[in-house]
Coordinates of C-alpha atoms and ligand atoms in Angstrom, one line a residue:
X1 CA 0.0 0.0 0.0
X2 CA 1.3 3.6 -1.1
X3 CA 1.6 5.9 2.1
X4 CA 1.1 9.8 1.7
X5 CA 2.6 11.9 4.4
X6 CA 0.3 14.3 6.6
X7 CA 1.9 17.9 6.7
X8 CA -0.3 19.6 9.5
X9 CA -0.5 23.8 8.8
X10 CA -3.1 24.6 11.8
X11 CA -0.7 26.2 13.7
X12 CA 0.2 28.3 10.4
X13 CA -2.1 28.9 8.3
X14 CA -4.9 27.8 10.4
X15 CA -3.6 30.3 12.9
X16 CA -3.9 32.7 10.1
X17 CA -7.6 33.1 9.8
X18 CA -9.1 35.9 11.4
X19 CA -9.7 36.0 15.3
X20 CA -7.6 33.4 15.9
X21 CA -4.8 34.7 18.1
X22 CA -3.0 31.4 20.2
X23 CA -0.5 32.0 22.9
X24 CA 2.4 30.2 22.6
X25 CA 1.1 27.6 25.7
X26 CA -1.9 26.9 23.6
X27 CA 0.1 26.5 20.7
X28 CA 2.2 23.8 22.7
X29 CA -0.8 21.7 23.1
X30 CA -2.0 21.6 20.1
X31 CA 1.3 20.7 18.6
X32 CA 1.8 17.2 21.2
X33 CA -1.3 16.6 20.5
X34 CA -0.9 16.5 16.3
X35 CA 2.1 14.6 17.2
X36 CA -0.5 12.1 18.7
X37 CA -2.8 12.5 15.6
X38 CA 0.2 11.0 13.5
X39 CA 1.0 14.1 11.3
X40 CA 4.2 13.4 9.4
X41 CA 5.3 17.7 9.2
X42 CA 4.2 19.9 11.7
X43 CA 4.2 23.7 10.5
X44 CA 4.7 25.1 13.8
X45 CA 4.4 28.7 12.5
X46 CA 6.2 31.2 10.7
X47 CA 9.7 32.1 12.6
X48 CA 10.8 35.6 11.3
X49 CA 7.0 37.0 11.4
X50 CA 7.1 38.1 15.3
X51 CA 9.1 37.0 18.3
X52 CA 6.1 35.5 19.3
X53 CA 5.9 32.9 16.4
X54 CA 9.8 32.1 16.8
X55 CA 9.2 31.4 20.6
X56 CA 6.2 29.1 19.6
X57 CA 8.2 27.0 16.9
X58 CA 11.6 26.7 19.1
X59 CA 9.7 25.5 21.8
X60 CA 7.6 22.7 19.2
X61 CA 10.8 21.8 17.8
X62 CA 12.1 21.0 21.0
X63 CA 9.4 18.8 22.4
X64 CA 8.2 17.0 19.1
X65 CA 10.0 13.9 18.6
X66 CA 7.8 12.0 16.4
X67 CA 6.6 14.4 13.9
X68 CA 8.7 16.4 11.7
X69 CA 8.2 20.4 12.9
X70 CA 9.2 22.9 10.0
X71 CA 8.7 26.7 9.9
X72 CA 7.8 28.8 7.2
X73 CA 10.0 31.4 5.3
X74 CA 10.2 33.7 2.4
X75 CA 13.0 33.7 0.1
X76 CA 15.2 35.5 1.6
X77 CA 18.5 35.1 3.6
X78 CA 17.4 36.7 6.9
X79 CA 14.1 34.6 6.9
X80 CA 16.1 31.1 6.3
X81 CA 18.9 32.4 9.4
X82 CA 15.7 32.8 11.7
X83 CA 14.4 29.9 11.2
X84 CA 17.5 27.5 11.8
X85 CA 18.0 29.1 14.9
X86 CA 14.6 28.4 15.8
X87 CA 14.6 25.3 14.0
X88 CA 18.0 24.0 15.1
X89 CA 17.0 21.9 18.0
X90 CA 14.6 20.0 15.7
X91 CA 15.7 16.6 15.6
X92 CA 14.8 16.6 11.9
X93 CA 15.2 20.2 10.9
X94 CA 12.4 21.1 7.6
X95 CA 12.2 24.6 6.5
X96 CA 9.2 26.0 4.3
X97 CA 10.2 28.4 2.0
X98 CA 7.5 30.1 -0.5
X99 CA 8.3 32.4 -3.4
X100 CA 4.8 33.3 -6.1
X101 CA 5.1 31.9 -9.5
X102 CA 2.1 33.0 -11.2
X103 CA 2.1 35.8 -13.4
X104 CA 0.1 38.0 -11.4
X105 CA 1.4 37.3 -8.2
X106 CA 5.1 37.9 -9.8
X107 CA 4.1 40.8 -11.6
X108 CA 2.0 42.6 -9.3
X109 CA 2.8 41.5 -5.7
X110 CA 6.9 41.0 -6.0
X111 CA 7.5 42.8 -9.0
X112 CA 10.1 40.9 -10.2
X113 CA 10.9 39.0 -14.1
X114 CA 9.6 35.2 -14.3
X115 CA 14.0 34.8 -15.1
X116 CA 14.3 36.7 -11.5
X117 CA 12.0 35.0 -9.5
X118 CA 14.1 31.6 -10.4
X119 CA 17.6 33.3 -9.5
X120 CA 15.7 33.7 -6.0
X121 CA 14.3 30.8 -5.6
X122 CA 17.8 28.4 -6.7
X123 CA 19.8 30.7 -3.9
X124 CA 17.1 30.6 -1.2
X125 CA 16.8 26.6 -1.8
X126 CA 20.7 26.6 -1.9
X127 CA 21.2 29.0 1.0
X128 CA 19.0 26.4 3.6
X129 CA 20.7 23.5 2.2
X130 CA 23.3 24.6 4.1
X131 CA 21.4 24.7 7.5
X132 CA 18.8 22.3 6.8
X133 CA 18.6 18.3 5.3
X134 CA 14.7 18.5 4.5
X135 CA 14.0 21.6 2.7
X136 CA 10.4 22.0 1.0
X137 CA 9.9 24.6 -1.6
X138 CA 6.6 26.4 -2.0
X139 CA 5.4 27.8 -5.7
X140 CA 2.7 30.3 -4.2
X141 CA -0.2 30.2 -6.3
X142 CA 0.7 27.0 -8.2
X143 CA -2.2 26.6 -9.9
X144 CA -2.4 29.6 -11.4
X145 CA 1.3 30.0 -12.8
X146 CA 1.9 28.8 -16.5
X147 CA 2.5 24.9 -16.0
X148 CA 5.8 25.4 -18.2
X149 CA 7.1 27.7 -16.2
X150 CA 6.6 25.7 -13.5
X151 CA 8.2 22.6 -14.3
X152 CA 11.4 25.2 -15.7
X153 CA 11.4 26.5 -11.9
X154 CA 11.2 23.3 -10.2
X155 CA 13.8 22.0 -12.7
X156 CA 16.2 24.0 -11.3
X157 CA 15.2 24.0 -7.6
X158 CA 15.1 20.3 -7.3
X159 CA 18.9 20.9 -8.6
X160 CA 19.6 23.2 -6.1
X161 CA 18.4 20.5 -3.3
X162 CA 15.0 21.1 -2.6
X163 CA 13.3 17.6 -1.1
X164 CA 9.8 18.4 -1.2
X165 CA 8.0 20.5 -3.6
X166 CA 4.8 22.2 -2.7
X167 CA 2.3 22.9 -5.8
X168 CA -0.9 25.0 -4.0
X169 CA -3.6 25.9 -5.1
X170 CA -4.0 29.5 -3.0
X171 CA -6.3 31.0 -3.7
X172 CA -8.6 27.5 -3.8
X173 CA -9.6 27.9 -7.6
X174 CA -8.9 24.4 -9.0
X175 CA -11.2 21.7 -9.8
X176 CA -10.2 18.2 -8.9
X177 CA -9.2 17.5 -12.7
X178 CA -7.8 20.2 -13.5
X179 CA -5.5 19.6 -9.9
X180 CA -4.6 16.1 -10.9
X181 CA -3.9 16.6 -14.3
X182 CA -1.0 19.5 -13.0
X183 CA 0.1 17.0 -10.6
X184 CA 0.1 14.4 -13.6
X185 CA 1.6 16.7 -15.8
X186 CA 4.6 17.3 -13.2
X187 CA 5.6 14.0 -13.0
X188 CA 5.7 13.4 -16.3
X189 CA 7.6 16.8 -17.5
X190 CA 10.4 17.3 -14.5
X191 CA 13.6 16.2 -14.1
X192 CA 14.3 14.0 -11.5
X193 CA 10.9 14.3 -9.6
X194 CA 11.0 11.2 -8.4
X195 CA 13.5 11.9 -5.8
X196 CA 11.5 14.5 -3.7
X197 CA 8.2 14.4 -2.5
X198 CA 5.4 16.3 -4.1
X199 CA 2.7 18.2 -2.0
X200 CA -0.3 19.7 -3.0
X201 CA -1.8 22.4 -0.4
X202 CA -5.8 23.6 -1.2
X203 CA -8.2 25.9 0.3
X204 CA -11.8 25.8 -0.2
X205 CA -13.0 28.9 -1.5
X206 CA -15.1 26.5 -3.8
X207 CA -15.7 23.9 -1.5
X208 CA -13.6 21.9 -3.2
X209 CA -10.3 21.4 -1.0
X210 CA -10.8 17.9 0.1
X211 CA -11.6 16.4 -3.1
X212 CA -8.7 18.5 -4.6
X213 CA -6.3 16.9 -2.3
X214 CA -7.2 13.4 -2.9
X215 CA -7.2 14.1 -6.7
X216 CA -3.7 14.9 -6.2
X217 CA -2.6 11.8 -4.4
X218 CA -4.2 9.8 -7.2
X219 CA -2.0 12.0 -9.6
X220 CA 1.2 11.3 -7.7
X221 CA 1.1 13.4 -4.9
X222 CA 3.4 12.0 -1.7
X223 CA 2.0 14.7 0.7
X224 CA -0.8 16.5 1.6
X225 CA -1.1 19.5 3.4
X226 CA -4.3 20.9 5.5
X227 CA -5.5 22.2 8.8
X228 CA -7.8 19.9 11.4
X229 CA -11.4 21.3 11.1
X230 CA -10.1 22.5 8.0
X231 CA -9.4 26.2 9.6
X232 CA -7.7 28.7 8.2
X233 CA -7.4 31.7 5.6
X234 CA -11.1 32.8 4.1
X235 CA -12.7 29.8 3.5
X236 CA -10.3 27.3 5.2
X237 CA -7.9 24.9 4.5
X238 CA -8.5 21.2 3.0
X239 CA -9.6 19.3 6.6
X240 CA -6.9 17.0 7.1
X241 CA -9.1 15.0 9.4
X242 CA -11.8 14.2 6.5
X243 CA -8.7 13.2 4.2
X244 CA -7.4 10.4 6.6
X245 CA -11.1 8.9 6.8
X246 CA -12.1 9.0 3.0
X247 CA -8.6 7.6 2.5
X248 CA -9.3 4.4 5.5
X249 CA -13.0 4.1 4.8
X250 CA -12.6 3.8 0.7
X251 CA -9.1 1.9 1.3
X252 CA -10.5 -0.7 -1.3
X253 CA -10.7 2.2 -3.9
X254 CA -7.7 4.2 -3.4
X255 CA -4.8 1.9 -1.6
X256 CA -3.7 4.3 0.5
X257 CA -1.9 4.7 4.0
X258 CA -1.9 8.2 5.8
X259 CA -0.4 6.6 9.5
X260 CA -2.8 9.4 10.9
X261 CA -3.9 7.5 14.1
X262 CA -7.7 8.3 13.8
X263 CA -8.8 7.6 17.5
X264 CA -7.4 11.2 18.2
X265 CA -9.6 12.6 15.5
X266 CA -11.8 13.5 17.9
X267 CA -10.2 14.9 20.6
X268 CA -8.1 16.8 18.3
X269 CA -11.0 18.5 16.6
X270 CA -12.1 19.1 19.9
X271 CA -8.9 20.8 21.4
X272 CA -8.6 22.3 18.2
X273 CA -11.8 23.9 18.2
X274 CA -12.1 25.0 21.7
X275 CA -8.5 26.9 21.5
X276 CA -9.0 28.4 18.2
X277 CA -12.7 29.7 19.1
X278 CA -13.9 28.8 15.5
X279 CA -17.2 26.3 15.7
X280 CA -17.4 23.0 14.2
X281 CA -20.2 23.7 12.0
X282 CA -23.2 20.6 13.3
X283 CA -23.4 18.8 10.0
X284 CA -19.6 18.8 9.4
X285 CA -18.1 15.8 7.8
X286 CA -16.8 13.2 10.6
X287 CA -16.3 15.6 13.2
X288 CA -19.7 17.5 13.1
X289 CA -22.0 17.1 16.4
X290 CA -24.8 15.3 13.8
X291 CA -22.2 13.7 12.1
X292 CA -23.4 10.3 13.4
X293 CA -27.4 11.4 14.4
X294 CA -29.5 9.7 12.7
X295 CA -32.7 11.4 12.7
X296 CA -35.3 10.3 10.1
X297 CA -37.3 7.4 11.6
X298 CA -37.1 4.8 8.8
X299 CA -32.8 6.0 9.2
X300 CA -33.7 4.9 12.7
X301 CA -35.2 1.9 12.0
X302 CA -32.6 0.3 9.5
X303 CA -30.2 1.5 12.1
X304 CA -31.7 -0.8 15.0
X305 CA -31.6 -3.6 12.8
X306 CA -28.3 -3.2 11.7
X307 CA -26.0 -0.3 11.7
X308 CA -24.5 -0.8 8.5
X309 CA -27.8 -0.1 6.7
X310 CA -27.0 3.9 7.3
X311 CA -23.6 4.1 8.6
X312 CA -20.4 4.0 7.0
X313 CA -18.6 5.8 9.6
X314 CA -18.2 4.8 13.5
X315 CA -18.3 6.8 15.9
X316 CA -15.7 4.5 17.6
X317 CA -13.0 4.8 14.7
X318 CA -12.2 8.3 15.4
X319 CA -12.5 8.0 19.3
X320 CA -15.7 9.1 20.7
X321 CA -16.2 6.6 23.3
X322 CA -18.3 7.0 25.9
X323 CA -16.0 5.0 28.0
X324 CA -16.8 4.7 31.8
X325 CA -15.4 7.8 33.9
X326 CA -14.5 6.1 37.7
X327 CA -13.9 9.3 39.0
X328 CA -16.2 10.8 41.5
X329 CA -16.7 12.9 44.5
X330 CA -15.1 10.7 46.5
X331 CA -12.2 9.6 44.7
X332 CA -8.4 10.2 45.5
X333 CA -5.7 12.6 44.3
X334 CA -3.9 9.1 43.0
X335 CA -6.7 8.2 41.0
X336 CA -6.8 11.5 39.5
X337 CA -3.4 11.7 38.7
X338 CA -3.6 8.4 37.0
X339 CA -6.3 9.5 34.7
X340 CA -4.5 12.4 34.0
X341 CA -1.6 10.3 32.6
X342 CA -3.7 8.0 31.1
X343 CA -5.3 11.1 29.1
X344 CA -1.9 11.5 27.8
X345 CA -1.7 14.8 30.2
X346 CA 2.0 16.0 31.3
X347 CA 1.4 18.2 34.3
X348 CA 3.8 18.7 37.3
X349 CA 2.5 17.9 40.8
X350 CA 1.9 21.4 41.9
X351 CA -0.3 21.5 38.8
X352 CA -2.6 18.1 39.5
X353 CA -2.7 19.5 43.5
X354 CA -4.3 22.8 41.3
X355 CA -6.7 20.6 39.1
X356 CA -7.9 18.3 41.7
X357 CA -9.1 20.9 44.0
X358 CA -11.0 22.3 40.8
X359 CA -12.0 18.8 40.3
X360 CA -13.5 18.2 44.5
X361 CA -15.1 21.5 43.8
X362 CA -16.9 20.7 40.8
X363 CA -17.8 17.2 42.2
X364 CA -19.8 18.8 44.4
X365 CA -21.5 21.2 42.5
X366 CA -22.0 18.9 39.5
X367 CA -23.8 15.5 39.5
X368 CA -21.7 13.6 37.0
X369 CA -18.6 14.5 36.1
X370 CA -17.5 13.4 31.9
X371 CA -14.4 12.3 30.4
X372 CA -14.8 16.0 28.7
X373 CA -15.1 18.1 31.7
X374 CA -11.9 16.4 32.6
X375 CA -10.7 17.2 29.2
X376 CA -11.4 20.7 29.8
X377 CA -9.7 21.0 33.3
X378 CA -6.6 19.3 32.6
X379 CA -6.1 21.4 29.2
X380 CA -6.9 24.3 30.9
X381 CA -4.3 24.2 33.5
X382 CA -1.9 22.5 31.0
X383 CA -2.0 25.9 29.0
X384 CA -1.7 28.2 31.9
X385 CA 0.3 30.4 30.8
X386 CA 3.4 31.6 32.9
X387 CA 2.5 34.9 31.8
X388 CA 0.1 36.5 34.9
X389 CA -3.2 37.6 33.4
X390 CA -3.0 40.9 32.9
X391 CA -6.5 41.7 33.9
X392 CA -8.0 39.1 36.4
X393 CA -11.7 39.3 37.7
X394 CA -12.1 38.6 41.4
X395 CA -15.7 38.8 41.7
X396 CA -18.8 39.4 39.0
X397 CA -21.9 40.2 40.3
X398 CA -25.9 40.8 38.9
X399 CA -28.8 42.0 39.4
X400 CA -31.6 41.3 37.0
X401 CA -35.0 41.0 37.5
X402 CA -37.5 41.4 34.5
X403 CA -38.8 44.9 35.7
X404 CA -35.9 46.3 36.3
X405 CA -32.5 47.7 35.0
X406 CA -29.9 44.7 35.4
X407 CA -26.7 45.9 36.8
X408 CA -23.2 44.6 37.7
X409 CA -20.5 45.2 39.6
X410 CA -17.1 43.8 38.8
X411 CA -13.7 43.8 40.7
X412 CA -10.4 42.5 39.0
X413 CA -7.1 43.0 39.3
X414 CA -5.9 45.3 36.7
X415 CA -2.2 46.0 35.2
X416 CA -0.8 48.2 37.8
X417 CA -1.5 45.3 40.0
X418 CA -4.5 46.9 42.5
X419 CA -7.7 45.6 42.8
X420 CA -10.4 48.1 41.1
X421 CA -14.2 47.7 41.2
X422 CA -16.6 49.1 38.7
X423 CA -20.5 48.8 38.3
X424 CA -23.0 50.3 35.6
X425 CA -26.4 49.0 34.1
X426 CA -27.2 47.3 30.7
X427 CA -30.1 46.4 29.2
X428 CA -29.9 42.9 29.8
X429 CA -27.7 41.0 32.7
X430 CA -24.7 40.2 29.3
X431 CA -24.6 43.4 28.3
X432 CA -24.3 45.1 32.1
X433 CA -21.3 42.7 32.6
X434 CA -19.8 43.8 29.2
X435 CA -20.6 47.4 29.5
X436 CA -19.1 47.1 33.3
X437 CA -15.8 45.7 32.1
X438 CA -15.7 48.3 29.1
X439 CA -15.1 51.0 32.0
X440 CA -12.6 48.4 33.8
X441 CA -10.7 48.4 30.5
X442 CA -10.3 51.9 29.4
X443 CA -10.7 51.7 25.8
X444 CA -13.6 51.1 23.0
X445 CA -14.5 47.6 22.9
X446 CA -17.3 46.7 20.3
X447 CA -18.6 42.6 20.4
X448 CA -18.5 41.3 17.5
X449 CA -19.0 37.8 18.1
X450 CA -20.3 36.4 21.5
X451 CA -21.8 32.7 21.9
X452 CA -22.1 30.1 25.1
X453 CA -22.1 27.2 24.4
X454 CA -22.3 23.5 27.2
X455 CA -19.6 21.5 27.5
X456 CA -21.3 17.8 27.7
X457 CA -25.0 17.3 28.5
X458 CA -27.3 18.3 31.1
X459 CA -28.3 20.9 33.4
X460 CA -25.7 21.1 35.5
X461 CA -23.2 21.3 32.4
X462 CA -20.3 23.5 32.3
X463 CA -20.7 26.6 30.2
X464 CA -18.0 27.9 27.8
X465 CA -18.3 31.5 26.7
X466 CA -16.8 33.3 23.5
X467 CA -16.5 36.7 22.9
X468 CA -14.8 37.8 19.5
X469 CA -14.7 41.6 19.8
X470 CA -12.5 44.4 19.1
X471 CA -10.6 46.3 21.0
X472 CA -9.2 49.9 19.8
X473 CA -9.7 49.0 16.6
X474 CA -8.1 45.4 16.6
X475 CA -9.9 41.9 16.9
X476 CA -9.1 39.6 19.4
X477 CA -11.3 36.3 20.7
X478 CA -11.4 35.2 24.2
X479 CA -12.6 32.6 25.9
X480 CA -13.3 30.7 29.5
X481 CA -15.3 28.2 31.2
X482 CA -17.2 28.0 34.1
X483 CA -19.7 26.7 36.0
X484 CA -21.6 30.2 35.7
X485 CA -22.2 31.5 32.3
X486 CA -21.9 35.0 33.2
X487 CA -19.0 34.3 35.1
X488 CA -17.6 32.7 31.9
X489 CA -18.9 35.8 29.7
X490 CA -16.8 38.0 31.9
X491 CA -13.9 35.6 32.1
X492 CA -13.8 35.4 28.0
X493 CA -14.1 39.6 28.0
X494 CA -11.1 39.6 30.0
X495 CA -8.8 36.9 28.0
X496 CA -9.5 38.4 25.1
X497 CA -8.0 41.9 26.2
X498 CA -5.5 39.5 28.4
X499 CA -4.5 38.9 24.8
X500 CA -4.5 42.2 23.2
X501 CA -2.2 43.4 26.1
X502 CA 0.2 40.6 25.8
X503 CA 0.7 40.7 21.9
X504 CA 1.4 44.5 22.5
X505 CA 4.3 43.0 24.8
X506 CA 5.3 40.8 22.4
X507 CA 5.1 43.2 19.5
X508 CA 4.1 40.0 17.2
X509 CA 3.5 41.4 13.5
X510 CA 0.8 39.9 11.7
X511 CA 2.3 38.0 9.2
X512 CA 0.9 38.8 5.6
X513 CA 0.9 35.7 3.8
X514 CA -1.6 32.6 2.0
Ligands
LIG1 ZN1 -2.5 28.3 2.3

C-alpha cells in the first residue's frame, strides 16, 4: 500500500484566519497533540513574522520527537537564518520556504521578471541547504502560474536540493481535474521528480479542498497539506481529518496509508476547536456534532436492525467513546493523577494539587462528572500560561430581575497590580457585565461575536463562553469556562483583552501571507 505523508499547517495557516490569536502555551498543546494524531510535518508557525511565532516554533521543535516540525519562510537570507535558529533543536530540521510563480502574483505582488524569481528561488533553496537536510519549496499560487514555467522553476530547484516540492492551489480555484492533471503533468515533465516528495496544499473557497487533495494523491502526490477542522485563511484549508477517513473508509478504492492514528480525531478536533474559538459547524463531515445522528425514523429503523444499513462511519473509529469515567466525589488525588496520565496529560505535581481541588469542587457542584469536563480541566491548566493575566476578575456580580434595569458590579485586578471595582447598568444582565468591564478596560470595545455554548450534556453542564470583539480597533477572541455563564462571559471579556495586552508585549507582526 502507497503511504502519503500528513503535513499539518493549523498552527500556520490555520492560525492565520481571522480572530484566531493562540498564545504560545496553547500552541504547545495543540502541537503534542498533532504529534499524537500522527501528522508526518508539523508547520509550527512562521519564525521571522514576530518574536512570538519564533518562541512558539523553538519551543515545538524541541518537544516533538515523532513528527517532523518545519517553519515557514520567504526567500530571503534573513528569513532562512531565523528559522534555523529556531529550527535547530529540531531533531529533523524542515524549512518551508514560499516564493509566487504566477504571473500575477510575480508581476504585481513581487514585482520581479519570471528569469528573476528563479535566480531567487535556486539561492534561497541553496542557501537552507546549508542549515537544513529536508527543505520543501513552495510555488505560491501553483495553480495559477503557466504549467511550463513551473516545471522550468522546479527543474532548477530540485537541482539546487530542494526535497519536497509544494504545488498549492491559494487561492482554492482548481477543480479536482484540473488539480490532478498538474500533478500528472509534473511527474511526467520534471527532471528528477521522483526523488522529492510532491505536495499539494488547497483551500476551499469552492468547497472543493478535500476532493482537490485526494485528486492529487491519485496524480502522484506524496503529501498532503491541511489544517484539522479545516481552519484557516477565508474559506479554510483542506480538513486533514476528513482526508485520513475518506482515505481508510474507501481503502479498497484508493490503496492508501496516511499513518494518521484516527482515535485522536476527535479529541483533536475538539482541542482544536475549543483553543481556536472557530465552531465545528453541526453537520460537518466526521467531526460534526450530527455527524453520526440519525434522525429520520425509517434511518432509525434500519439503524436498529443493523448499523451498517445507514452508517459508513463509526463513531468508535475516530474515538468518541463514551467509556466509563471512575472518577467521582469521593475519589483520590492518585486516581486523578492516574487519569490524568492515562489522558496522555504531562502536568507537574503542583499543577494536578491545582486541578484536583477544581476537580472536588466541581464534584460537588456537579452530579456527573465526563471524560470531557476532565478534558477541559486538565487542558486548561496544561495551557496556563506563565505569563500572569494581565486583567483578572475577582468577583462578577448581577442584578436582574424582568422589571428592572440589570446591573453589575465587577472587581479585578488590573495592570498596575491593585484591585479596582466598577458597576454600571445594561439592558440585559450580558450586556451590564460587558458594558461594566468596558469602564474596567479603558478603551472602545465593540462585540463582535459572542456565543455560550455546554460543555457535555445536562443541566448542570459547564458553560463555555466566547467573545470575539475588538478592541481599539483590533480583533481579538477570548474565551473561558465555568460553572456560571456570566462568570464565563466575563472571564472570556477579559482573555481576550488578556490577549490584546500581551501581543502588545510581544510586538508580534501579523504576518501577511496565504
Ligand atoms: Zn495556504
Amino acid at each position: 500500500m502507497r503511504t502519503i505523508d500528513i503535513f499539518d499547517t493549523t498552527l500556520r495557516d490555520g492560525e492565520q484566519s481571522a480572530g484566531i490569536n493562540l498564545n504560545t502555551a496553547e500552541k504547545l498543546e495543540i502541537a503534542r497533540q498533532l504529534e499524537r494524531f500522527g501528522a508526518t510535518v508539523i508547520e509550527a508557525g512562521f519564525p521571522a513574522s514576530s518574536p512570538g511565532d519564533f518562541e512558539a516554533v523553538e519551543k515545538i521543535a524541541s518537544i516533538v520527537k515523532n513528527s517532523t516540525v518545519t517553519g515557514l519562510a520567504r526567500a530571503m537570507k534573513s528569513d532562512i537564518d531565523t528559522s534555523w535558529e529556531a529550527l535547530r533543536v529540531a531533531q529533523q530540521p524542515h524549512i518551508h520556504i514560499f516564493l509566487a510563480t504566477s504571473p500575477i502574483h510575480m508581476e504585481y505582488k513581487l514585482k520581479k521578471s519570471p528569469e528573476q524569481v528563479v535566480d531567487i528561488a535556486v539561492e534561497a533553496v541553496k542557501y537552507a541547504k546549508k542549515y537544513f537536510p529536508l527543505v520543501q519549496w513552495s510555488a505560491e499560487d501553483a495553480f495559477r502560474s503557466d504549467p511550463e514555467f513551473l516545471v522550468q522553476i522546479i527543474n532548477k530547484v530540485i537541482q539546487a536540493g530542494a526535497t519536497t516540492i509544494n504545488i498549492p492551489d491559494t487561492v482554492g480555484y482548481a477543480t479536482p481535474q484540473e488539480y490532478g492533471a498538474l500533478f500528472k503533468f509534473l511527474k511526467e515533465n520534471v527532471t528528477g521528480i521522483d526523488r522529492v516528495k510532491l505536495s499539494a496544499h488547497c483551500h476551499n473557497d469552492l468547497g472543493m479542498a478535500v476532493a482537490n487533495s485526494i485528486a492529487a494523491i491519485e496524480n502522484g502526490a506524496d503529501q498532503v497539506e491541511g489544517t484539522i477542522n479545516g481552519i484557516g485563511e477565508r474559506a479554510g484549508n483542506a480538513a486533514l481529518e476528513e482526508i485520513a477517513v475518506a482515505l481508510h473508509i474507501r481503502k479498497d478504492f484508493y490503496k492508501i496509508d496516511t499513518g494518521v492514528n484516527l482515535q485522536e480525531i476527535k479529541r483533536t478536533s475538539q482541542l482544536v476547536s475549543r483553543l481556536t474559538g472557530v465552531a465545528i459547524q453541526p453537520n460537518k463531515a466526521v467531526v460534526g456534532k450530527n455527524a453520526f445522528a440519525h434522525e429520520s425514523g425509517i434511518h432509525q429503523d434500519g439503524m436498529l436492525k443493523n448499523r451498517e444499513t445507514y452508517e459508513i462511519i463509526t463513531p468508535e473509529l475516530i474515538g468518541e467513546t463514551v467509556a466509563p469515567l471512575s472518577l467521582g466525589k469521593h475519589s483520590g488525588r492518585h486516581a486523578f493523577k492516574d487519569r490524568a496520565i492515562s489522558m496522555g496529560f504531562e502536568l507537574t505535581d503542583e499543577q494536578i494539587n491545582e486541578a484536583f481541588a477544581q476537580f472536588k469542587k466541581l464534584a460537588d457542584r456537579k452530579k456527573e462528572i465526563t471524560e470531557e469536563d476532565l478534558f477541559v480541566l486538565f487542558t486548561g491548566k496544561q495551557i496556563e500560561s506563565a505569563d500572569v493575566p494581565i486583567y483578572d476578575l475577582q468577583n462578577v456580580q448581577v442584578q436582574y430581575g424582568t422589571s428592572n434595569i440589570p446591573t453589575a458590579t465587577v472587581s479585578a485586578v488590573v495592570p498596575t497590580g491593585e484591585e479596582v471595582t466598577v458597576a454600571t447598568t445594561g439592558s440585559g444582565s450580558v450586556e451590564a457585565i460587558f458594558n461594566t468591564l468596558e469602564l474596567l478596560v479603558k478603551g472602545e470595545v465593540h462585540i463582535l461575536d459572542y456565543r455560550v455554548t455546554s460543555i457535555g450534556k445536562g443541566r448542570d453542564a459547564l458553560g463555555e463562553a466566547l467573545v470575539n470583539l475588538s478592541f481599539n480597533g483590533e480583533v481579538f477572541a477570548g474565551r473561558d469556562v465555568s460553572q456560571d455563564v456570566l462568570e464565563a462571559s466575563a472571564k472570556a471579556y477579559l482573555n481576550a483583552i488578556n490577549r490584546k495586552l500581551l501581543k502588545e508585549k510581544l510586538k508580534i507582526k501579523e504576518p501577511a501571507i496565504g
